[in-house]
CSV table of C-alpha atoms and ligand atoms in Angstrom, one decimal:
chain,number,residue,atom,x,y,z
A,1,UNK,CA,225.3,129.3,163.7
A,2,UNK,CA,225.1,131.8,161.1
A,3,UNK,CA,225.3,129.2,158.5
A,4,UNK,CA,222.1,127.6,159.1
A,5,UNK,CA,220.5,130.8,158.2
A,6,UNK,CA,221.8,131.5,155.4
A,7,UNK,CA,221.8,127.9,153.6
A,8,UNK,CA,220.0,128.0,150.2
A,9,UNK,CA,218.2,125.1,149.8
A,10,UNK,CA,216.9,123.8,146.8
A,11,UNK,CA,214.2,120.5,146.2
A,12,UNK,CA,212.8,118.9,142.9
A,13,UNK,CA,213.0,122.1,140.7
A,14,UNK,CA,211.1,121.7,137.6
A,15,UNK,CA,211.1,124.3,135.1
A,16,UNK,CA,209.9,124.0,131.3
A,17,UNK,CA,209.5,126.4,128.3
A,18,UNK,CA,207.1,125.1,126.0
A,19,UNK,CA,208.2,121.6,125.2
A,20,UNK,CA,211.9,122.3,126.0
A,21,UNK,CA,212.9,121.1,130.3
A,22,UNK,CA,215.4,123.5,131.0
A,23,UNK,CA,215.3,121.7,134.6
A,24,UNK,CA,214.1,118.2,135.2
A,25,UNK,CA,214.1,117.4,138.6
A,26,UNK,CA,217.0,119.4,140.7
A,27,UNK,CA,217.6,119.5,144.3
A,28,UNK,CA,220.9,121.0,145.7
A,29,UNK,CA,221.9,122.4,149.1
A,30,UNK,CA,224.5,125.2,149.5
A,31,UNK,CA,225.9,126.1,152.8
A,32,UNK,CA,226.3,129.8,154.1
A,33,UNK,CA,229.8,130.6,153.0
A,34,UNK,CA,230.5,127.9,150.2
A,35,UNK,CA,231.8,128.6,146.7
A,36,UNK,CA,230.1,126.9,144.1
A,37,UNK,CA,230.7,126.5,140.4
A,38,UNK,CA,227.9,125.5,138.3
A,39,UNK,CA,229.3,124.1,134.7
A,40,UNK,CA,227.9,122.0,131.7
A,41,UNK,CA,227.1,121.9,128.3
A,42,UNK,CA,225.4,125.2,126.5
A,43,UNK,CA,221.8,125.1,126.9
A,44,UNK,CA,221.9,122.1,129.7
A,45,UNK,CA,220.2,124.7,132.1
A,46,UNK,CA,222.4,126.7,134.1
A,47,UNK,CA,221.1,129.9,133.9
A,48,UNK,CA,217.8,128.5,134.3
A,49,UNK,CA,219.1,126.8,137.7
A,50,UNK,CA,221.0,130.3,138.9
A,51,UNK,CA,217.7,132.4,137.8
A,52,UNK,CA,215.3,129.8,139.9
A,53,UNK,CA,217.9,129.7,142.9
A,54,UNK,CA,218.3,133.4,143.1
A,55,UNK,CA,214.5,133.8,142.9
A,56,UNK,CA,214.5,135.6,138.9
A,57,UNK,CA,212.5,132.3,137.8
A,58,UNK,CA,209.6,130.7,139.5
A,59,UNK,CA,210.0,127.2,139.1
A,60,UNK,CA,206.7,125.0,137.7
A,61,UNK,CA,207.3,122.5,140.6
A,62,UNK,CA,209.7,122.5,143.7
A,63,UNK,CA,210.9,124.7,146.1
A,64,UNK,CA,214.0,127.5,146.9
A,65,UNK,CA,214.7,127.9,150.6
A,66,UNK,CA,217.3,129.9,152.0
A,67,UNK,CA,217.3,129.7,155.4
A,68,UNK,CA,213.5,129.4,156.7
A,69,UNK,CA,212.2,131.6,154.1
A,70,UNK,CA,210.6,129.5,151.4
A,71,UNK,CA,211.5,131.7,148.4
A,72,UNK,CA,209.1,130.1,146.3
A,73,UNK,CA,205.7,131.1,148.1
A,74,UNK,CA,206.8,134.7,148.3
A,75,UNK,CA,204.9,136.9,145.8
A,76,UNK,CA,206.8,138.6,143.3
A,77,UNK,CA,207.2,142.4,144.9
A,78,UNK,CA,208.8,140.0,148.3
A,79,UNK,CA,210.9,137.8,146.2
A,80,UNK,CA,211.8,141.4,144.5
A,81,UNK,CA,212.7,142.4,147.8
A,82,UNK,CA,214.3,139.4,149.3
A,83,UNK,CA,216.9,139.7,146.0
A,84,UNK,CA,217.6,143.6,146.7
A,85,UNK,CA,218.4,142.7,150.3
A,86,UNK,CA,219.9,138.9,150.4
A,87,UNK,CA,221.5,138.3,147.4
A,88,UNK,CA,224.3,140.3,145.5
A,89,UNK,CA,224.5,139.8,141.1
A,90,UNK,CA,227.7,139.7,139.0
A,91,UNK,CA,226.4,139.5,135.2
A,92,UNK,CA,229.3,139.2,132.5
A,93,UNK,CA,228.9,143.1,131.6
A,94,UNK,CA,227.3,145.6,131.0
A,95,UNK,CA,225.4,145.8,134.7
A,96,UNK,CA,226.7,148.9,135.5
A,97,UNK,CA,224.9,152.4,135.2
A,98,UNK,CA,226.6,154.0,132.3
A,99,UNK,CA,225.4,157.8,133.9
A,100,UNK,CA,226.5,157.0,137.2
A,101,UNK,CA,229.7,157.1,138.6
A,102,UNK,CA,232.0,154.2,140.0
A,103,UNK,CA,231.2,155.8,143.7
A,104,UNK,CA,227.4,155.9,142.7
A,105,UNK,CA,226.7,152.5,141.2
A,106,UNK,CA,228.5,151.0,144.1
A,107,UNK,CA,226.4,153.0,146.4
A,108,UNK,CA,222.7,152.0,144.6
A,109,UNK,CA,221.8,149.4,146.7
A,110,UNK,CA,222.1,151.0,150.0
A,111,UNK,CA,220.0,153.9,148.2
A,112,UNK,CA,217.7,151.3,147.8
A,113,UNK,CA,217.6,150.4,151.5
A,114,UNK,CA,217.2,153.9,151.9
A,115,UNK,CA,220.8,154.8,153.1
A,116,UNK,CA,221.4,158.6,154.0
A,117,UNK,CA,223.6,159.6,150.6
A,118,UNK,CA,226.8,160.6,152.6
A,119,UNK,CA,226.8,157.4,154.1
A,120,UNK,CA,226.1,155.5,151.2
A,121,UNK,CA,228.9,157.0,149.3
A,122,UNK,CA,231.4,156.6,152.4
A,123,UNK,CA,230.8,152.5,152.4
A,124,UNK,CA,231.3,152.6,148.7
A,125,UNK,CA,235.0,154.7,148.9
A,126,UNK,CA,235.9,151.4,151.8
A,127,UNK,CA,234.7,149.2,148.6
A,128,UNK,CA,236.4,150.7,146.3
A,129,UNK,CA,239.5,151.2,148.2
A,130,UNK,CA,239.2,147.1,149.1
A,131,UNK,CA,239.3,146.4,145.5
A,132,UNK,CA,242.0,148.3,144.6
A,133,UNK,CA,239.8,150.7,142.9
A,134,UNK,CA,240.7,154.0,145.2
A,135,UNK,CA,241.1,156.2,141.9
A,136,UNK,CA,238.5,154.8,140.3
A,137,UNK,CA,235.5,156.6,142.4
A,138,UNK,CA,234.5,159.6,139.8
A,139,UNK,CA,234.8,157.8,136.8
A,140,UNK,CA,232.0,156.3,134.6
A,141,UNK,CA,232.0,152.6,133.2
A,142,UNK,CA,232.7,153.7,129.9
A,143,UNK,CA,235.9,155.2,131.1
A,144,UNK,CA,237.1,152.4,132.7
A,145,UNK,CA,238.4,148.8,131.7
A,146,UNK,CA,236.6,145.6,131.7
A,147,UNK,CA,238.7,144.5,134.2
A,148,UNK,CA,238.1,147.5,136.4
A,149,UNK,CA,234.2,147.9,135.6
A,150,UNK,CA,233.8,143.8,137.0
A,151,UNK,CA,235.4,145.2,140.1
A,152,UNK,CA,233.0,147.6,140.1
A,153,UNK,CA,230.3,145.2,139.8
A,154,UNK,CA,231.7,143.0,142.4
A,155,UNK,CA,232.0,146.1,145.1
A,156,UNK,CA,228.4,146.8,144.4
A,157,UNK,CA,227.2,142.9,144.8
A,158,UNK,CA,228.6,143.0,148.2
A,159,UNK,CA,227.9,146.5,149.2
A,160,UNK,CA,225.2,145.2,151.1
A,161,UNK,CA,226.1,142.1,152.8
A,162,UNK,CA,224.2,139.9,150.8
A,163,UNK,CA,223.7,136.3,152.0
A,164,UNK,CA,224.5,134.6,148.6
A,165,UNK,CA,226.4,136.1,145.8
A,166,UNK,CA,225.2,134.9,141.9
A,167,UNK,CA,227.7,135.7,139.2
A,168,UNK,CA,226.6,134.7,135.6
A,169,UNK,CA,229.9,134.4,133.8
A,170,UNK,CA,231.7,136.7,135.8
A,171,UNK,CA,234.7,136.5,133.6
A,172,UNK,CA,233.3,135.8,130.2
A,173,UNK,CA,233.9,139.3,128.3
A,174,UNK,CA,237.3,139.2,129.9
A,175,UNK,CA,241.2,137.8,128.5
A,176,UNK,CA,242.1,135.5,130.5
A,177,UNK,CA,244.6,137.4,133.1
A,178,UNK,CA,242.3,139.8,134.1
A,179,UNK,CA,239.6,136.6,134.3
A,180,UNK,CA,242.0,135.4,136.7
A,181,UNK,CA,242.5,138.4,138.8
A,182,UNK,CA,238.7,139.1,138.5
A,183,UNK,CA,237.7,135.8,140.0
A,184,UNK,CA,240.3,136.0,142.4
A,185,UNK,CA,239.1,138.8,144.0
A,186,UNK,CA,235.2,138.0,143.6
A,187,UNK,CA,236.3,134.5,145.7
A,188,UNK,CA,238.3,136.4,148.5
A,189,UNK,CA,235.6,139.4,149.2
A,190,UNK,CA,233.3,136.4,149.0
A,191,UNK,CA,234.9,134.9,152.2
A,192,UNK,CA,235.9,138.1,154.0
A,193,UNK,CA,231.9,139.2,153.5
A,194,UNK,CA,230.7,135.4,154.4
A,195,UNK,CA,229.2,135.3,151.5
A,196,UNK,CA,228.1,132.1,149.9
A,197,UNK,CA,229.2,132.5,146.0
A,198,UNK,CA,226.8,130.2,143.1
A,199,UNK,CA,229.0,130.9,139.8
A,200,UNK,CA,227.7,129.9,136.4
A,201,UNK,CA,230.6,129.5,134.6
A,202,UNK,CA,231.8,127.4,130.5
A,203,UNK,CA,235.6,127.9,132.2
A,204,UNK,CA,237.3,125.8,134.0
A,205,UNK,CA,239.9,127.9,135.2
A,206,UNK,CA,237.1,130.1,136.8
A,207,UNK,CA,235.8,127.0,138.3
A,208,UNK,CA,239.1,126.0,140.2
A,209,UNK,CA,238.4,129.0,142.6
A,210,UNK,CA,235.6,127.6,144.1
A,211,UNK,CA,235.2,125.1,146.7
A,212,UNK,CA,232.8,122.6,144.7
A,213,UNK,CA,232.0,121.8,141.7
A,214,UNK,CA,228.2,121.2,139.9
A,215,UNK,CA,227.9,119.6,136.6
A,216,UNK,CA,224.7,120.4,134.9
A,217,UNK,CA,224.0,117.9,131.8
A,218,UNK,CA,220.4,117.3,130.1
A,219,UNK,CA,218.3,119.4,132.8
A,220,UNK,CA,219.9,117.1,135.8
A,221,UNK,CA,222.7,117.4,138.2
A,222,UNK,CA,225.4,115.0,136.2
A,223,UNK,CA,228.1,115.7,138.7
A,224,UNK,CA,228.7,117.1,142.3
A,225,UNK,CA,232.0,117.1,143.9
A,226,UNK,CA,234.5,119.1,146.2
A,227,UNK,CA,237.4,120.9,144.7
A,228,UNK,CA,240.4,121.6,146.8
A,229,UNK,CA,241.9,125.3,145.9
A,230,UNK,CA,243.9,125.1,142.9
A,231,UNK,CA,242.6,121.7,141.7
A,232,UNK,CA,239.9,120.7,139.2
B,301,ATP,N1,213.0,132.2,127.9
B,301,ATP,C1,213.1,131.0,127.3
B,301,ATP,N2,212.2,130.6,126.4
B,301,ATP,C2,212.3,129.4,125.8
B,301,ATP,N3,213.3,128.5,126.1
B,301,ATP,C3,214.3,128.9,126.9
B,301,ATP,C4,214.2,130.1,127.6
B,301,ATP,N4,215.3,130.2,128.4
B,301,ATP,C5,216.0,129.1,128.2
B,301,ATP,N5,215.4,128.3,127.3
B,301,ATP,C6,215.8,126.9,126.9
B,301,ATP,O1,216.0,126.1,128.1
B,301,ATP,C7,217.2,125.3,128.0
B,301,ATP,C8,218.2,125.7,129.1
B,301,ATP,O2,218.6,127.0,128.9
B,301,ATP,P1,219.7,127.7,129.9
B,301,ATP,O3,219.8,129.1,129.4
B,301,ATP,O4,219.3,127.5,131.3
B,301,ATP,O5,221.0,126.9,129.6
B,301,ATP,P2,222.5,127.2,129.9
B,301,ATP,O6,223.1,125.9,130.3
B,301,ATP,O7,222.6,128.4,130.8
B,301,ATP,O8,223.0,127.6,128.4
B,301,ATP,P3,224.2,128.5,127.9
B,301,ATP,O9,225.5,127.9,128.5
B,301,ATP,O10,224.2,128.4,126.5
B,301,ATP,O11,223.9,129.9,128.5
B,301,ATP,C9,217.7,125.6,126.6
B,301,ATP,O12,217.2,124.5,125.8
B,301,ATP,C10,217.2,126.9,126.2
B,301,ATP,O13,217.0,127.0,124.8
């Protein structure tokens, strides 16, 4: 039911720079509520994929569906729009407001939706508090640890019940334990939110905590499989 709606939908993505294909001909379907991670050589075209998917990039050639809404026909202040509301972003740092406060940069993008403040900052104390983060609310990023700032960043990706979740190397400025417990987390608010999650990611211990797995090689998909949990 829900699912259908929210199944991002991808057909014969084309994308160059100059004389460089960063994409050569990529379709991929993700349903509502999957975990994918997308992996493959440096410069191969991930980012360019997660950027086209997520509606950053306008592709030369193909189309971005999720659901019925053809992303690629929108104009740029609706695909602006359709990102703010739909889709939640996990970068590998630095995506926080430095001048704002854990409580506030979780509550942005229901300020956005233009969210009454005390409301706002209520749903972002339940995020906080669901990621462990309960002492966390009147601190700045700069007075908190990597660890703790990606939780941040993950509360305020799924602050709004986005349909699909992007994280660009979630864990990459990260040691590894704390990678771990980061992408933990980001997978299991994932579910509980129904979120679909589209990870790009050079690790494949990040990759194991997703459902499936994307090769990207050359511009093409290489590689597309299930992975059971635990298992790569
Ligand atoms: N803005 C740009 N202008 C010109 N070329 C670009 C631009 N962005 C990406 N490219 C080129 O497109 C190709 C794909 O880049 P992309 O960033 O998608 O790869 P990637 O797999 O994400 O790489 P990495 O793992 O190093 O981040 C590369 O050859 C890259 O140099």
């Amino acid at each position: 039911m829900g699912t259908m709606k929210n199944t991002l939908n991808a057909t014969h993505l084309v994308k160059t720079y100059g004389s460089v294909r960063a994409l050569a001909d990529v379709s991929i379907t993700v349903e509502g509520g999957e975990s994918v991670a997308i992996m493959g050589p440096s410069g191969s075209g991930k980012s360019t994929l997660l950027h086209t998917l997520s509606g950053i990039l306008r592709p030369d050639s193909g189309t971005v569906r999720l659901g019925p809404v053809d992303v690629t026909s929108l104009s740029d202040k609706e695909r602006s729009t359709l990102r703010r509301e739909r889709f939640g972003f996990v970068f590998q740092d630095g995506q926080l407001v430095d001048e704002l406060t854990a409580r506030e940069n979780v509550a942005f993008p229901l300020l956005l939706s233009g969210w009454k403040r005390s409301r706002a900052m209520r749903e972002a104390d339940q995020w906080l508090s669901r990621l462990g983060l309960n002492d966390m609310g009147g601190r700045k990023p700069g007075e908190m640890s990597g660890g703790q700032a990606q939780r941040v960043a993950i509360a305020r990706s799924l602050v709004h019940s986005p349909a699909v979740v992007f994280a660009d190397e979630p864990t990459g400025a990260l040691d590894q334990a704390t990678g771990h417990e980061v992408m933990q987390i980001l997978t299991t608010v994932c579910q509980m939110s129904k979120a679909t999650l589209i990870v790009v990611t050079h690790d494949m211990e990040v990759a194991k905590w997703c459902n499936r797995l994307v090769e990207i090689r050359d511009a093409l998909i290489h590689d597309d499989r299930k992975l059971g949990v635990g298992q790569a």
